[in-house]
Amino acid sequence: MKSKISLRSFALVGIVVGILAIYTLRLVDWQILNGADTRQQADSTSASIVTMDAARGEIVDAAGNPLAANKTGYAIQFERPYMTYGTENESIRLLTNLLDSRGEEWTDELPIQIDEQGAYAFMPDSEKEVERLKGKDFADLNSYATADDCMNALIEKYEIDATLPKKEIRNIASVRYGMTKAGFNASTPYIFAPDISGETVGIVSENTQLLPGASIKITTARTYPGGDLAAQLIGTMGPLSQEQYEERKDQGYAFNDRMGQSGIEYAFEDELRGEAGEKQVETTSKGGVASETVIKAPKSGNTVFLTLDSNLQRVTQASLEQNVEAARENGERLTSTKGGWNGQDCKIGAAVVLRVKDNAVLAAAGNANYDLEKYTYDSAYKSEVLKDENHPLVNQAFTGIFTPGSCFKPAVACAALQEGVITNNTTFRCTHTYQRFADVGFTPRCLGTHGTLSLRRALAESCNIYFFETGYYTGIDTMNLYCRKFGLGVKTGVELNESEGILAGPEEYAERGKNWVGGDVVQAAIGQSDNQFTPLQLATYVSTIANNGVRYQSHIVSKITDYARKEVVRENSPENPTIVAETGVSQENINYVKEGMRAVITDSRGSAHRNLGNYPVPIAGKTGTAQGPGSDNVAFVGFAPYDDPEIAFAVILQHGSTGTYCQNVVRDILDAYFYGKTVDEEGNLVMPDEISASSAVSNASGESSSNSTSAGTSSVG
């Protein structure tokens, strides 16, 4: 036994000695026999890891048509491993002069300008940037330092030749300042000019020997084929703020990176960004490149498919724009013909269209839009957009809140029916003026005198008295309990920023320093008081009615795939929608309310019969007129087809005065969805030739289309 152990031990010792001998011989070779060569190689080269950008993922509509795509472009960047010490300022001087002479932009963030007298001066409205400039990482000066003081500090810090012309000194200081801000180092390139022309590329390429460290980079820049199509939904890109950089620097973001700032670009930044790659660059002591090795290839961002139907979105935008203008012109005519009219110009309109079976957003639009392509690349146009009093950057469909008026009544009817407060046959008598609170001087009125009527007719003709009584007996707590289940006053869950809306009630009043009194419930019951909701909430609410009381989560993203669109990362399947609430309203009671909403269209006195009564597809809907300062806000919510709902929609015109223009938008939406109406190159809404007959039928009543600016009045409600 002992002999076996001894043999095994000798064998192990022999193996270890052999390994040590190999390492010893190798070290002798490196350090003694070839030591001089090894030291020369180590001294003559250095290695740096350089970041390689990844292509940003694209944003497309439901059919895969690009909304935010990538185009190949060119940028000039500085890479520290390739720069020769002492040549940086001369390279910057040559490049800034070149781009200035060619009218091309370079990254200029220094908050100092040369004024008309030729002196250095701080740029107006740049207090925050000036404060940063004076900080210890840059000029390192006291808060009272002047622009001259700052420039002198930068000249010294960056060893700039003070005999150069002032403009060149300032340009060099600006680029070096930007490099410091961006954390320019061996692994982080600095983008000097993010988008240059092919001609400039040629000039720079021919002069690379004069520009050590500067190189041409092939980039993928954002392009927006649709121009203003769904601009608020797609969102904008922009440089990181200081706060964003602090939050994301540990995720690989450089200070001079760009990221999504709003819309899908912001909400899905992590999916769209991709993963940067890395390459190892070995350079000689003289600045030459010895070798380049890709260590990690960049991975492109994912592609985000939206649920949007681009044609429906385009038609909705165009129709809103035309009908807001028509409503405004109508208000001007009323002012001139009636005199003393206290109306207010119609400036804002918004609409949302949902697919009923899963609450996918097919269209979400406002009338005030902007061209994303021009906004991104044209600074003068961007300035105009930012100053536009109609705030085109605001997503009115998701964040704008509006008083719904009588569009609120179907929710009140559902609550009252389910709680047994009323039945389908319950009647109330409308004598135009509501007398229940007359003893305290509160006598709200109906917009008509309807006599005795039941629920169906009350919905069709939008009788306020009927719903004053219904709301009074139901009570605000019960009413609001059901309204929340329908999606009013709560967020829908859509992936983008949205408003919560306001559901009027005692708690909400208290938060605003107001006292809730008995008469407030009757105002709330007709969609007035403090009730305010987004068009998305209103569309979600009416979709819930169409779905027999089941509320699905509203969403605008269909699926996310890899960049090549071959592998699905995750998906919102229309066949398996997310249920967020069930209202608990019975099928029988839901049917009663649906019948009333259908009567809004079909009954001769229905509040939308005049404009939509002869439409070839059966519609159920509810008009809304909300009083306030100036002319009334008008709204319409509905779904179609009535017997097998496919889409639900909500349209709002703030200060639209009459329901005609609001319902014109509804007609255009229905024409686009069911018959293929589209927008031609001149911006006109047109029907395809093959369905012109259907168009003729749909307009058989002789009503004005959205291309008309003729005034009209519909039954109010």
PDB file of N, CA and C in Angstrom, residues 6 20 22 81 157 224 330 542 551 558 572 670 675 687:
ATOM      1  N   SER A   6       3.626   6.185  -2.579  1.00  0.00           N
ATOM      2  CA  SER A   6       4.886   6.854  -2.918  1.00  0.00           C
ATOM      3  C   SER A   6       4.994   7.096  -4.411  1.00  0.00           C
ATOM      4  N   LEU A  20       6.319  24.141 -13.800  1.00  0.00           N
ATOM      5  CA  LEU A  20       7.115  25.277 -13.340  1.00  0.00           C
ATOM      6  C   LEU A  20       8.314  25.507 -14.250  1.00  0.00           C
ATOM      7  N   ILE A  22       8.460  24.922 -17.479  1.00  0.00           N
ATOM      8  CA  ILE A  22       7.979  25.564 -18.716  1.00  0.00           C
ATOM      9  C   ILE A  22       7.797  27.064 -18.507  1.00  0.00           C
ATOM     10  N   PRO A  81      -7.884  57.755 -28.477  1.00  0.00           N
ATOM     11  CA  PRO A  81      -6.709  56.935 -28.781  1.00  0.00           C
ATOM     12  C   PRO A  81      -5.986  57.342 -30.067  1.00  0.00           C
ATOM     13  N   LYS A 157      -6.752  76.752 -19.493  1.00  0.00           N
ATOM     14  CA  LYS A 157      -7.021  75.343 -19.207  1.00  0.00           C
ATOM     15  C   LYS A 157      -6.732  74.460 -20.416  1.00  0.00           C
ATOM     16  N   TYR A 224     -38.517  60.608 -40.344  1.00  0.00           N
ATOM     17  CA  TYR A 224     -39.946  60.444 -40.080  1.00  0.00           C
ATOM     18  C   TYR A 224     -40.713  60.532 -41.395  1.00  0.00           C
ATOM     19  N   ASN A 330     -67.538  79.449 -38.035  1.00  0.00           N
ATOM     20  CA  ASN A 330     -68.941  79.538 -37.675  1.00  0.00           C
ATOM     21  C   ASN A 330     -69.136  80.485 -36.494  1.00  0.00           C
ATOM     22  N   VAL A 542     -66.799  53.993 -23.530  1.00  0.00           N
ATOM     23  CA  VAL A 542     -67.841  53.549 -24.453  1.00  0.00           C
ATOM     24  C   VAL A 542     -67.496  52.175 -25.033  1.00  0.00           C
ATOM     25  N   ARG A 551     -64.054  45.882 -19.142  1.00  0.00           N
ATOM     26  CA  ARG A 551     -63.099  46.920 -19.569  1.00  0.00           C
ATOM     27  C   ARG A 551     -61.722  46.298 -19.755  1.00  0.00           C
ATOM     28  N   SER A 558     -48.428  47.056 -30.194  1.00  0.00           N
ATOM     29  CA  SER A 558     -48.894  45.746 -30.627  1.00  0.00           C
ATOM     30  C   SER A 558     -47.897  44.653 -30.240  1.00  0.00           C
ATOM     31  N   ASN A 572     -48.780  42.010 -27.395  1.00  0.00           N
ATOM     32  CA  ASN A 572     -50.123  42.188 -26.842  1.00  0.00           C
ATOM     33  C   ASN A 572     -51.095  41.519 -27.807  1.00  0.00           C
ATOM     34  N   LEU A 670     -65.543  56.974 -39.541  1.00  0.00           N
ATOM     35  CA  LEU A 670     -66.279  55.798 -40.005  1.00  0.00           C
ATOM     36  C   LEU A 670     -66.017  55.532 -41.485  1.00  0.00           C
ATOM     37  N   TYR A 675     -64.848  52.260 -45.230  1.00  0.00           N
ATOM     38  CA  TYR A 675     -64.876  52.433 -46.679  1.00  0.00           C
ATOM     39  C   TYR A 675     -63.566  52.913 -47.287  1.00  0.00           C
ATOM     40  N   MET A 687     -62.793  59.748 -51.011  1.00  0.00           N
ATOM     41  CA  MET A 687     -63.183  58.346 -51.003  1.00  0.00           C
ATOM     42  C   MET A 687     -62.604  57.654 -52.231  1.00  0.00           C
TER      43      MET A 687
END
